mmCIF file of C-alpha atoms in Angstrom:
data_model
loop_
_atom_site.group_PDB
_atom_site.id
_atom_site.type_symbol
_atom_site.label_atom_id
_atom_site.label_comp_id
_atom_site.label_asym_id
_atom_site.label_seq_id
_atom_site.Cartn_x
_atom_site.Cartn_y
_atom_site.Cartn_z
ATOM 1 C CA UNK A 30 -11.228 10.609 -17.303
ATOM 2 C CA UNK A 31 -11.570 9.751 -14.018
ATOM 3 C CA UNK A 32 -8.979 7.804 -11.978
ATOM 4 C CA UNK A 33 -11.015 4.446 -9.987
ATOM 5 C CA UNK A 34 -9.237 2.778 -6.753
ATOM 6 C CA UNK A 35 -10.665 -0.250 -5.068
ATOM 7 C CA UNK A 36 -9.377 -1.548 -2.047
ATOM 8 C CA UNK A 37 -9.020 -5.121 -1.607
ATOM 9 C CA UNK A 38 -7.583 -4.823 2.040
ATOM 10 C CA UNK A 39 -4.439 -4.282 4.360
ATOM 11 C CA UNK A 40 -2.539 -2.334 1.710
ATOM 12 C CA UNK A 41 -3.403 -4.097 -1.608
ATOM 13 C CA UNK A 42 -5.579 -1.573 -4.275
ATOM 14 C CA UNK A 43 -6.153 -0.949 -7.730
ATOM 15 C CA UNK A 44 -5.916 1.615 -8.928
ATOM 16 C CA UNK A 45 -7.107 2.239 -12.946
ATOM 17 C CA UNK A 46 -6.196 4.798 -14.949
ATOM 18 C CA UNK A 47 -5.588 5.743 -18.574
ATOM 19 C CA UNK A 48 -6.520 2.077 -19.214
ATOM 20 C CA UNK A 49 -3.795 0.620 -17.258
ATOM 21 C CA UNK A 50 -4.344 -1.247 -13.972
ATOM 22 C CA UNK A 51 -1.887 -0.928 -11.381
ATOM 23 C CA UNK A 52 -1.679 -3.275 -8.119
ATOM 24 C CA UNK A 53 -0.396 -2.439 -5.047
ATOM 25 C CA UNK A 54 1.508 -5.169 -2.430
ATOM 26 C CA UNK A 55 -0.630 -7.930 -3.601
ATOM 27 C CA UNK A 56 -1.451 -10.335 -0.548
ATOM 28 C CA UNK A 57 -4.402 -12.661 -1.164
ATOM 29 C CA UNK A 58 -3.920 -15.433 1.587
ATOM 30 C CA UNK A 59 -6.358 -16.149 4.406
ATOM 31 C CA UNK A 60 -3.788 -16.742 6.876
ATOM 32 C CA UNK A 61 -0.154 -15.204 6.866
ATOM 33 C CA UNK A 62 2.482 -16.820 9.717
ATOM 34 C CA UNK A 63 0.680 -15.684 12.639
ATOM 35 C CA UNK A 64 -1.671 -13.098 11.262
ATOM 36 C CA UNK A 65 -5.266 -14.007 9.868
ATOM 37 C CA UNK A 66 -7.820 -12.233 7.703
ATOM 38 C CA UNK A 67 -10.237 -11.051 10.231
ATOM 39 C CA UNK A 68 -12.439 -8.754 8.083
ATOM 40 C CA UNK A 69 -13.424 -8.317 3.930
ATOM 41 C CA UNK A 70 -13.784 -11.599 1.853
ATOM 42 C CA UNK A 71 -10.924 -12.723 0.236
ATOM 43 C CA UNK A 72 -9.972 -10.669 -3.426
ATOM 44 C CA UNK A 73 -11.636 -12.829 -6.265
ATOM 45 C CA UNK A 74 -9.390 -13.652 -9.117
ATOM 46 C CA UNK A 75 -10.591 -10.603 -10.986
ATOM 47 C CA UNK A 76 -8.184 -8.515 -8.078
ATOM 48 C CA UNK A 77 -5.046 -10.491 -9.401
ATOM 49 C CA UNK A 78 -5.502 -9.213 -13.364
ATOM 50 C CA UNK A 79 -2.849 -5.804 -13.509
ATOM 51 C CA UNK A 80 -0.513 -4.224 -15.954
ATOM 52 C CA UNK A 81 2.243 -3.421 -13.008
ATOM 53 C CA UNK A 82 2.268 -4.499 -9.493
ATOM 54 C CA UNK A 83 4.261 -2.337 -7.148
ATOM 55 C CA UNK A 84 5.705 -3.382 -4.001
ATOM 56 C CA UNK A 85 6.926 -1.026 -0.758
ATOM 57 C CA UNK A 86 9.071 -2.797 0.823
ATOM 58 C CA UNK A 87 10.387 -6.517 2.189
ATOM 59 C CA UNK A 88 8.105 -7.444 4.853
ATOM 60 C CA UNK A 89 6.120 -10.460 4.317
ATOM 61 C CA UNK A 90 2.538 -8.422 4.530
ATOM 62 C CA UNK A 91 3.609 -6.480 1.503
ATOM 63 C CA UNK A 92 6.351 -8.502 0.187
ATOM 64 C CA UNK A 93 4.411 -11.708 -0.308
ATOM 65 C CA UNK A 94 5.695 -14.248 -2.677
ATOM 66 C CA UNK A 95 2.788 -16.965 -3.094
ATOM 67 C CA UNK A 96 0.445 -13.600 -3.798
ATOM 68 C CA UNK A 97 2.664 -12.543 -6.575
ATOM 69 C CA UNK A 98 3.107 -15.996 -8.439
ATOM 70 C CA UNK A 99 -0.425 -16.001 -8.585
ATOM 71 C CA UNK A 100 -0.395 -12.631 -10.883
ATOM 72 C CA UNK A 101 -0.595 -13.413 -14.557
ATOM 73 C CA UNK A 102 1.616 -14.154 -16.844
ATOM 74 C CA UNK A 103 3.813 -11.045 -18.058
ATOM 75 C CA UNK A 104 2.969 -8.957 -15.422
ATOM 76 C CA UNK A 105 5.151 -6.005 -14.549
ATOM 77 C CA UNK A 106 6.440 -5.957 -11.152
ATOM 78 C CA UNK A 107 8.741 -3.363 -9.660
ATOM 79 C CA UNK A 108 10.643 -4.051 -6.146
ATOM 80 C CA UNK A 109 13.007 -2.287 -4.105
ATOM 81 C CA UNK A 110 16.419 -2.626 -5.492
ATOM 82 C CA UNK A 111 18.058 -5.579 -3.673
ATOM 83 C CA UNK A 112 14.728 -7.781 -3.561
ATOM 84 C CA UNK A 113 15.589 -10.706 -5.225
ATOM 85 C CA UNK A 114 18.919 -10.598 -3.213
ATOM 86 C CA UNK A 115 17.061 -10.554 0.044
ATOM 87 C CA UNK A 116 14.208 -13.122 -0.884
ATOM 88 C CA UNK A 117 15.137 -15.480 -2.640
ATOM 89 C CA UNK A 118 11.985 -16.627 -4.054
ATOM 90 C CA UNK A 119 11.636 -13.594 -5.750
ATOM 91 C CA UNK A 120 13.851 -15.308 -8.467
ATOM 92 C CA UNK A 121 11.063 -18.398 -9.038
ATOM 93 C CA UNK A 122 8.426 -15.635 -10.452
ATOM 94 C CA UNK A 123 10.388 -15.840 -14.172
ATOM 95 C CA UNK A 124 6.724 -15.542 -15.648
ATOM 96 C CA UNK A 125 6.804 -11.329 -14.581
ATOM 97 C CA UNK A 126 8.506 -8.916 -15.608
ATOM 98 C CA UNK A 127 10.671 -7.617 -12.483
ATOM 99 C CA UNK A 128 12.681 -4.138 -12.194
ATOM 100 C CA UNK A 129 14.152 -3.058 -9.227
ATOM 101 C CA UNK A 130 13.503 0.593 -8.434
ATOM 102 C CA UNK A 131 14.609 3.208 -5.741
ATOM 103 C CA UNK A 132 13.509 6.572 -4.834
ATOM 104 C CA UNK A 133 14.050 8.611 -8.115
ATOM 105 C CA UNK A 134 13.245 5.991 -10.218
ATOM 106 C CA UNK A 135 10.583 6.429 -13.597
ATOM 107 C CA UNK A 136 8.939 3.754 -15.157
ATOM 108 C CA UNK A 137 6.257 4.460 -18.485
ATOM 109 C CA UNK A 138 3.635 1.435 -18.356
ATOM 110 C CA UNK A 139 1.616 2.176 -21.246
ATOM 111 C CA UNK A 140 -0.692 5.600 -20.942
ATOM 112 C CA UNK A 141 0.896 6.226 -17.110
ATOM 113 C CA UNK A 142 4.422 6.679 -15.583
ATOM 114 C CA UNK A 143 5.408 5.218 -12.121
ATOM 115 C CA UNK A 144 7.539 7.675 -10.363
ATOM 116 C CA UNK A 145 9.558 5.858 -7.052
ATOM 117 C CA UNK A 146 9.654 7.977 -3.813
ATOM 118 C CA UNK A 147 11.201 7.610 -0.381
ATOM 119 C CA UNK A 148 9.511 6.044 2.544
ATOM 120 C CA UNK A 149 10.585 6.154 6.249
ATOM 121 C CA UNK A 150 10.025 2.671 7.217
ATOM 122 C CA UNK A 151 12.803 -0.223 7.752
ATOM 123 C CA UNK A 152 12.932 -2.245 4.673
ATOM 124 C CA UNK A 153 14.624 -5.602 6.013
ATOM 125 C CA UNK A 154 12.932 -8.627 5.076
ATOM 126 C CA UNK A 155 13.005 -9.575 8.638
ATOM 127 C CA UNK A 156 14.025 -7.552 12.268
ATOM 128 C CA UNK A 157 17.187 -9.135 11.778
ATOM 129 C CA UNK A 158 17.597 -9.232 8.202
ATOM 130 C CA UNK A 159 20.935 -9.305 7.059
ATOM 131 C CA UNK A 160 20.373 -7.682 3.587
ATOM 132 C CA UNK A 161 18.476 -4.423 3.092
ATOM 133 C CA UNK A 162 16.556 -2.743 0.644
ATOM 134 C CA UNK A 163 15.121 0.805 0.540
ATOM 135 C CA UNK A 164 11.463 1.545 1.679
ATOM 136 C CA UNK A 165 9.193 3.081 -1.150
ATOM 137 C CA UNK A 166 6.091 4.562 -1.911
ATOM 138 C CA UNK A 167 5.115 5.291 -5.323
ATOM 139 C CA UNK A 168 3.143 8.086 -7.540
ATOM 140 C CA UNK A 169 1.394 6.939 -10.491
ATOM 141 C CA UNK A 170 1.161 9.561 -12.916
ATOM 142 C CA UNK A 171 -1.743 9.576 -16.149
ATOM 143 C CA UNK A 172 -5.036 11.354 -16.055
ATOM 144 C CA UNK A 173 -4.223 11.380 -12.387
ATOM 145 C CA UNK A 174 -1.667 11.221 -9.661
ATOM 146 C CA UNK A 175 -2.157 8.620 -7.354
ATOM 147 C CA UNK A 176 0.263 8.206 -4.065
ATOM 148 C CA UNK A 177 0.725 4.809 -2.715
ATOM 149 C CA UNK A 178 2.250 5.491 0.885
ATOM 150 C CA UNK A 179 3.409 1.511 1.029
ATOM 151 C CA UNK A 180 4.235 1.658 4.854
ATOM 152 C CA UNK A 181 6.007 4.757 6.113
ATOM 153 C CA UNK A 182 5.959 7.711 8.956
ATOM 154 C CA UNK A 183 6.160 10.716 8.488
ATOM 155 C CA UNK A 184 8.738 12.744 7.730
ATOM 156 C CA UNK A 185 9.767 16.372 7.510
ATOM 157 C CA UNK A 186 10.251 16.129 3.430
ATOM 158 C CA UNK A 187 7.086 14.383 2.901
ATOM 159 C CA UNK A 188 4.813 16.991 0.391
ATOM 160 C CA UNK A 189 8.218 18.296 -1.475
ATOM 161 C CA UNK A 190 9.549 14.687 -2.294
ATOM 162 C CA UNK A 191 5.666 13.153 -3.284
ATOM 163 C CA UNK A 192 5.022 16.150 -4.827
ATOM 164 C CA UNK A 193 1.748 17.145 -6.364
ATOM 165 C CA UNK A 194 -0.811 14.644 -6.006
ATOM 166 C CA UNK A 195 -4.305 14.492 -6.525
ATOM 167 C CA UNK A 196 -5.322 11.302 -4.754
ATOM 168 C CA UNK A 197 -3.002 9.613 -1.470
ATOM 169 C CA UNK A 198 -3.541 6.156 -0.391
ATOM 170 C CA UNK A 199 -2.558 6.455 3.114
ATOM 171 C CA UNK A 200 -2.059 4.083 6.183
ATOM 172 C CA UNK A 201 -3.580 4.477 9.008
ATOM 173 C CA UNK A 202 -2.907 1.495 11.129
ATOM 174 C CA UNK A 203 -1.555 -1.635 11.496
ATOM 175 C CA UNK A 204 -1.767 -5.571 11.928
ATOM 176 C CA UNK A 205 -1.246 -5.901 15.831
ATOM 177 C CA UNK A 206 -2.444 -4.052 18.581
ATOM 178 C CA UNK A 207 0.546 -1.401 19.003
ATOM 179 C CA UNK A 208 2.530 0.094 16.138
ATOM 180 C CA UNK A 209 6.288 0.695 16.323
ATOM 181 C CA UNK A 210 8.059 3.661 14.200
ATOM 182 C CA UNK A 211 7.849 3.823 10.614
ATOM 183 C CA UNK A 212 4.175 3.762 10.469
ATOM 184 C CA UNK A 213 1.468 6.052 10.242
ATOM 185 C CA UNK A 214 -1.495 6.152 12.505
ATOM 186 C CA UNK A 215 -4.895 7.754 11.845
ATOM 187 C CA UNK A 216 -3.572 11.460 13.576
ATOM 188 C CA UNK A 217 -0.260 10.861 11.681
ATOM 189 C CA UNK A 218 -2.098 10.382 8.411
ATOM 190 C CA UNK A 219 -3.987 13.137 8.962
ATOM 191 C CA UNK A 220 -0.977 15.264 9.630
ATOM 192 C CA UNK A 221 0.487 13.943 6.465
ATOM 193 C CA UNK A 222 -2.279 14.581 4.514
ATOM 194 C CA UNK A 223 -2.306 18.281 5.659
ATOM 195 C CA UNK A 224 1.368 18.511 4.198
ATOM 196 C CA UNK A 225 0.420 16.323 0.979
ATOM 197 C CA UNK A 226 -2.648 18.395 0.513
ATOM 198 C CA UNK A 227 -4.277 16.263 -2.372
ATOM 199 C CA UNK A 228 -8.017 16.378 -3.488
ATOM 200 C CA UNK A 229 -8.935 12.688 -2.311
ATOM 201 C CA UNK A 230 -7.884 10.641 -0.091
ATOM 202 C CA UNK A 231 -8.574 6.513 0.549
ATOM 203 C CA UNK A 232 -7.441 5.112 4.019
ATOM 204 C CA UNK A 233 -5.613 1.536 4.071
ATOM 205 C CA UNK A 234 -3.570 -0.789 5.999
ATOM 206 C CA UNK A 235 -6.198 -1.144 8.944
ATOM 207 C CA UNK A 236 -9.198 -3.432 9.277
ATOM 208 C CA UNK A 237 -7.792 -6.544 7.811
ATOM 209 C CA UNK A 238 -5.155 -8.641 9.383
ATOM 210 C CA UNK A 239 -4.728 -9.324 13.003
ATOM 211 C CA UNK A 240 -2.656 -11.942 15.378
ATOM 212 C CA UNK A 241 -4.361 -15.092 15.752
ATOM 213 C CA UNK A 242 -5.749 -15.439 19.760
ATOM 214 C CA UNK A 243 -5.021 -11.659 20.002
ATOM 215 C CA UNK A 244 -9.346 -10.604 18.950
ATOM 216 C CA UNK A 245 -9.650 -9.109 22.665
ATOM 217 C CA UNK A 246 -6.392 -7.604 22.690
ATOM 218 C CA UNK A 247 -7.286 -3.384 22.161
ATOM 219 C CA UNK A 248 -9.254 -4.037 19.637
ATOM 220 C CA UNK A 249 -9.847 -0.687 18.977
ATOM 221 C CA UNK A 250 -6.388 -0.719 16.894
ATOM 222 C CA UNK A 251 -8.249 -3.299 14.586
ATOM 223 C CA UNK A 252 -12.098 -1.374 14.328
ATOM 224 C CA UNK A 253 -11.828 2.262 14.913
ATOM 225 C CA UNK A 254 -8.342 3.801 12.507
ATOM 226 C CA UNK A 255 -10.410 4.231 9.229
ATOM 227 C CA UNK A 256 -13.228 6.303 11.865
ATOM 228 C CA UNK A 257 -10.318 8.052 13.438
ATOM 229 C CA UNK A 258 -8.577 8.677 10.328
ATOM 230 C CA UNK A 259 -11.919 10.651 8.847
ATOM 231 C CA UNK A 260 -12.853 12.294 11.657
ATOM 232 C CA UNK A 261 -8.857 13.517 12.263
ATOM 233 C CA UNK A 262 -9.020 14.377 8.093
ATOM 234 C CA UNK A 263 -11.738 16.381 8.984
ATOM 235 C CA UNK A 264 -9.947 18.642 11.127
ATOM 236 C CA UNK A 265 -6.488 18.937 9.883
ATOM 237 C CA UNK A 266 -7.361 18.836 6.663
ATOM 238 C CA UNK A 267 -10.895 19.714 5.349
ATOM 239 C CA UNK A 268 -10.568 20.610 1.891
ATOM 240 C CA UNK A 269 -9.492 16.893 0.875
ATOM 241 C CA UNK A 270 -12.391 14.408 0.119
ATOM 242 C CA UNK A 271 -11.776 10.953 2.346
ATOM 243 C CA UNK A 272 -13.411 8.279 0.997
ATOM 244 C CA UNK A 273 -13.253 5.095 3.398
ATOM 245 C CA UNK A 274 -13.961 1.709 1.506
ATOM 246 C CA UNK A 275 -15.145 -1.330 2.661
ATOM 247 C CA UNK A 276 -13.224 -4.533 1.627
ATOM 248 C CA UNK A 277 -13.996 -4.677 -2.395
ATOM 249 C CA UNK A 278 -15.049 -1.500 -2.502
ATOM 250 C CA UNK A 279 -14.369 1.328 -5.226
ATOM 251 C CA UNK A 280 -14.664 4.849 -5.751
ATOM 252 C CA UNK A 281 -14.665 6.820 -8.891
ATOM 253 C CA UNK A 282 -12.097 10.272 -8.659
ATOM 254 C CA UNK A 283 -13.099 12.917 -11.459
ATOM 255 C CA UNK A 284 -9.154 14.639 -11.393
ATOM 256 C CA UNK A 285 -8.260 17.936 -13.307
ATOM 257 C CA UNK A 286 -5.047 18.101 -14.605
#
C-alpha cells in the first residue's frame, strides 16, 4: 500500500496511510502577525479533515490556534508537553482530543503508531517566553515510516534517534530572509538526509510565508531552497528520490516494509 503526502505549504502536509490521515502544524490563514501567504492558494476545507494532527513546537507558524479550532470535531491532536500551559488558548479547543507528548512518546491511531522524537530547535512560544516546551518531530509508523522534521537543525544524533525511515519531510528554509539556529537550510537538509538515508524525500517550510514590505528583500531565501535543496540532494545523497511539490500537490510513495 502505498503511503500519499500532499503538501499544503510552509510545514502543513498530509500524509495518508493505512487509512488514517495525519496532519502536520496546521496553519490555514492568509495573513499571520506580520507574515503573509505569498505563494500556493489557500488549503480548501478538504486539507482540514484528519484522524491526528501533530504539532512541533510553540511558535505561532506551527503552533497556530485559529488553524486548529477549525479541525473537526474529535480530532486527535498531540502537542509538546507543556502546550496548553504556555498558550493558553490551547484549552478553548475542548472539541479535540489533545495529548501532550515528548521525545519517546508512542501513540496507536488506528492502523499507524506515532512515535515522538527530539528536535533541536527552541520551543518557547515566544523569544522571551517564560514557559517552555520541548521541540519535536515525529515518525509515523504503518505501511510506511514517514518523518516529520517540524523545525529543527541538525544534530549529531539525528539518523540513530529518527531511526529507520522510508520517507523524511524536511525543511529547507524559512519565513524571512535570514535564518537563525535551529533550522535547516537546503545544504543542511541535504546533509541530514545523507545521515537519515530514507527512500523519498518531500522538501517543506520554504515558498510560502514571507514579511509583509520585505518581497525585494533576498528574495532568493523565498524562490530558490526547494531548487537548492534538489540539486544539494542530488549530490550528498543520490540514492533518495526528492520529490518537490507545488502548493496542493501530492505524490504517491510505493514503501517495502
Amino acid at each position: 500500500m502505498p503511503v500519499e503526502i500532499t503538501w499544503w505549504g510552509h510545514a502543513t502536509c498530509t500524509v495518508e496511510d493505512s487509512d488514517v490521515r495525519v496532519l502536520t502544524d496546521p496553519l490555514f490563514a492568509r495573513r499571520l502577525a506580520h507574515l503573509r501567504r505569498r505563494r500556493g492558494a489557500l488549503p480548501p476545507p478538504g486539507a482540514r479533515r484528519a484522524d491526528v494532527a501533530l504539532v512541533s513546537h510553540l511558535h505561532a507558524d506551527h503552533l497556530h490556534v485559529p488553524s486548529l479550532a477549525r479541525l473537526a470535531e474529535g480530532t486527535r491532536l498531540l502537542v509538546p508537553r507543556g502546550a496548553p500551559r504556555a498558550v493558553p488558548g490551547l484549552r478553548r479547543l475542548t472539541h479535540l482530543h489533545m495529548t501532550e507528548v515528548a521525545p519517546g512518546d508512542v501513540t496507536r491511531i488506528g492502523g499507524v503508531v506515532v512515535r515522538t522524537v527530539p528536535a533541536r530547535h527552541d520551543g518557547r512560544r515566544l523569544p522571551v517566553g517564560p514557559h517552555r516546551s520541548p521541540a519535536l518531530g515525529y515518525v509515523v509508523e504503518g505501511e510506511g515510516r514517514t518523518y516529520f522534521a517540524g523545525d529543527t537543525g541538525l544534530f549529531d544524533d539525528m539518523a540513530k534517534e529518527v531511526g529507520p525511515v522510508d520517507v523524511a519531510l524536511l525543511p529547507v528554509g524559512g519565513w524571512g530572509p535570514y535564518l537563525g539556529e535551529g533550522h535547516l537550510d537546503a545544504g543542511r537538509a541535504a546533509s541530514a538526509l545523507a545521515r537519515l538515508a530514507p527512500r523519498s524525500a518531500v522538501p517543506v517550510h520554504y515558498g510560502t510565508y514571507w514579511p509583509i514590505g520585505m518581497d525585494a528583500v533576498r528574495p532568493h531565501e523565498f524562490h530558490a531552497p526547494g531548487d537548492e535543496f534538489v540539486r544539494l540532494a542530488a549530490e550528498h545523497a543520490p540514492e533518495v528520490a526528492v520529490h518537490r511539490l507545488g502548493h496542493g500537490e501530492s505524490v504517491r510513495l510505493e514503501v517495502a516494509r
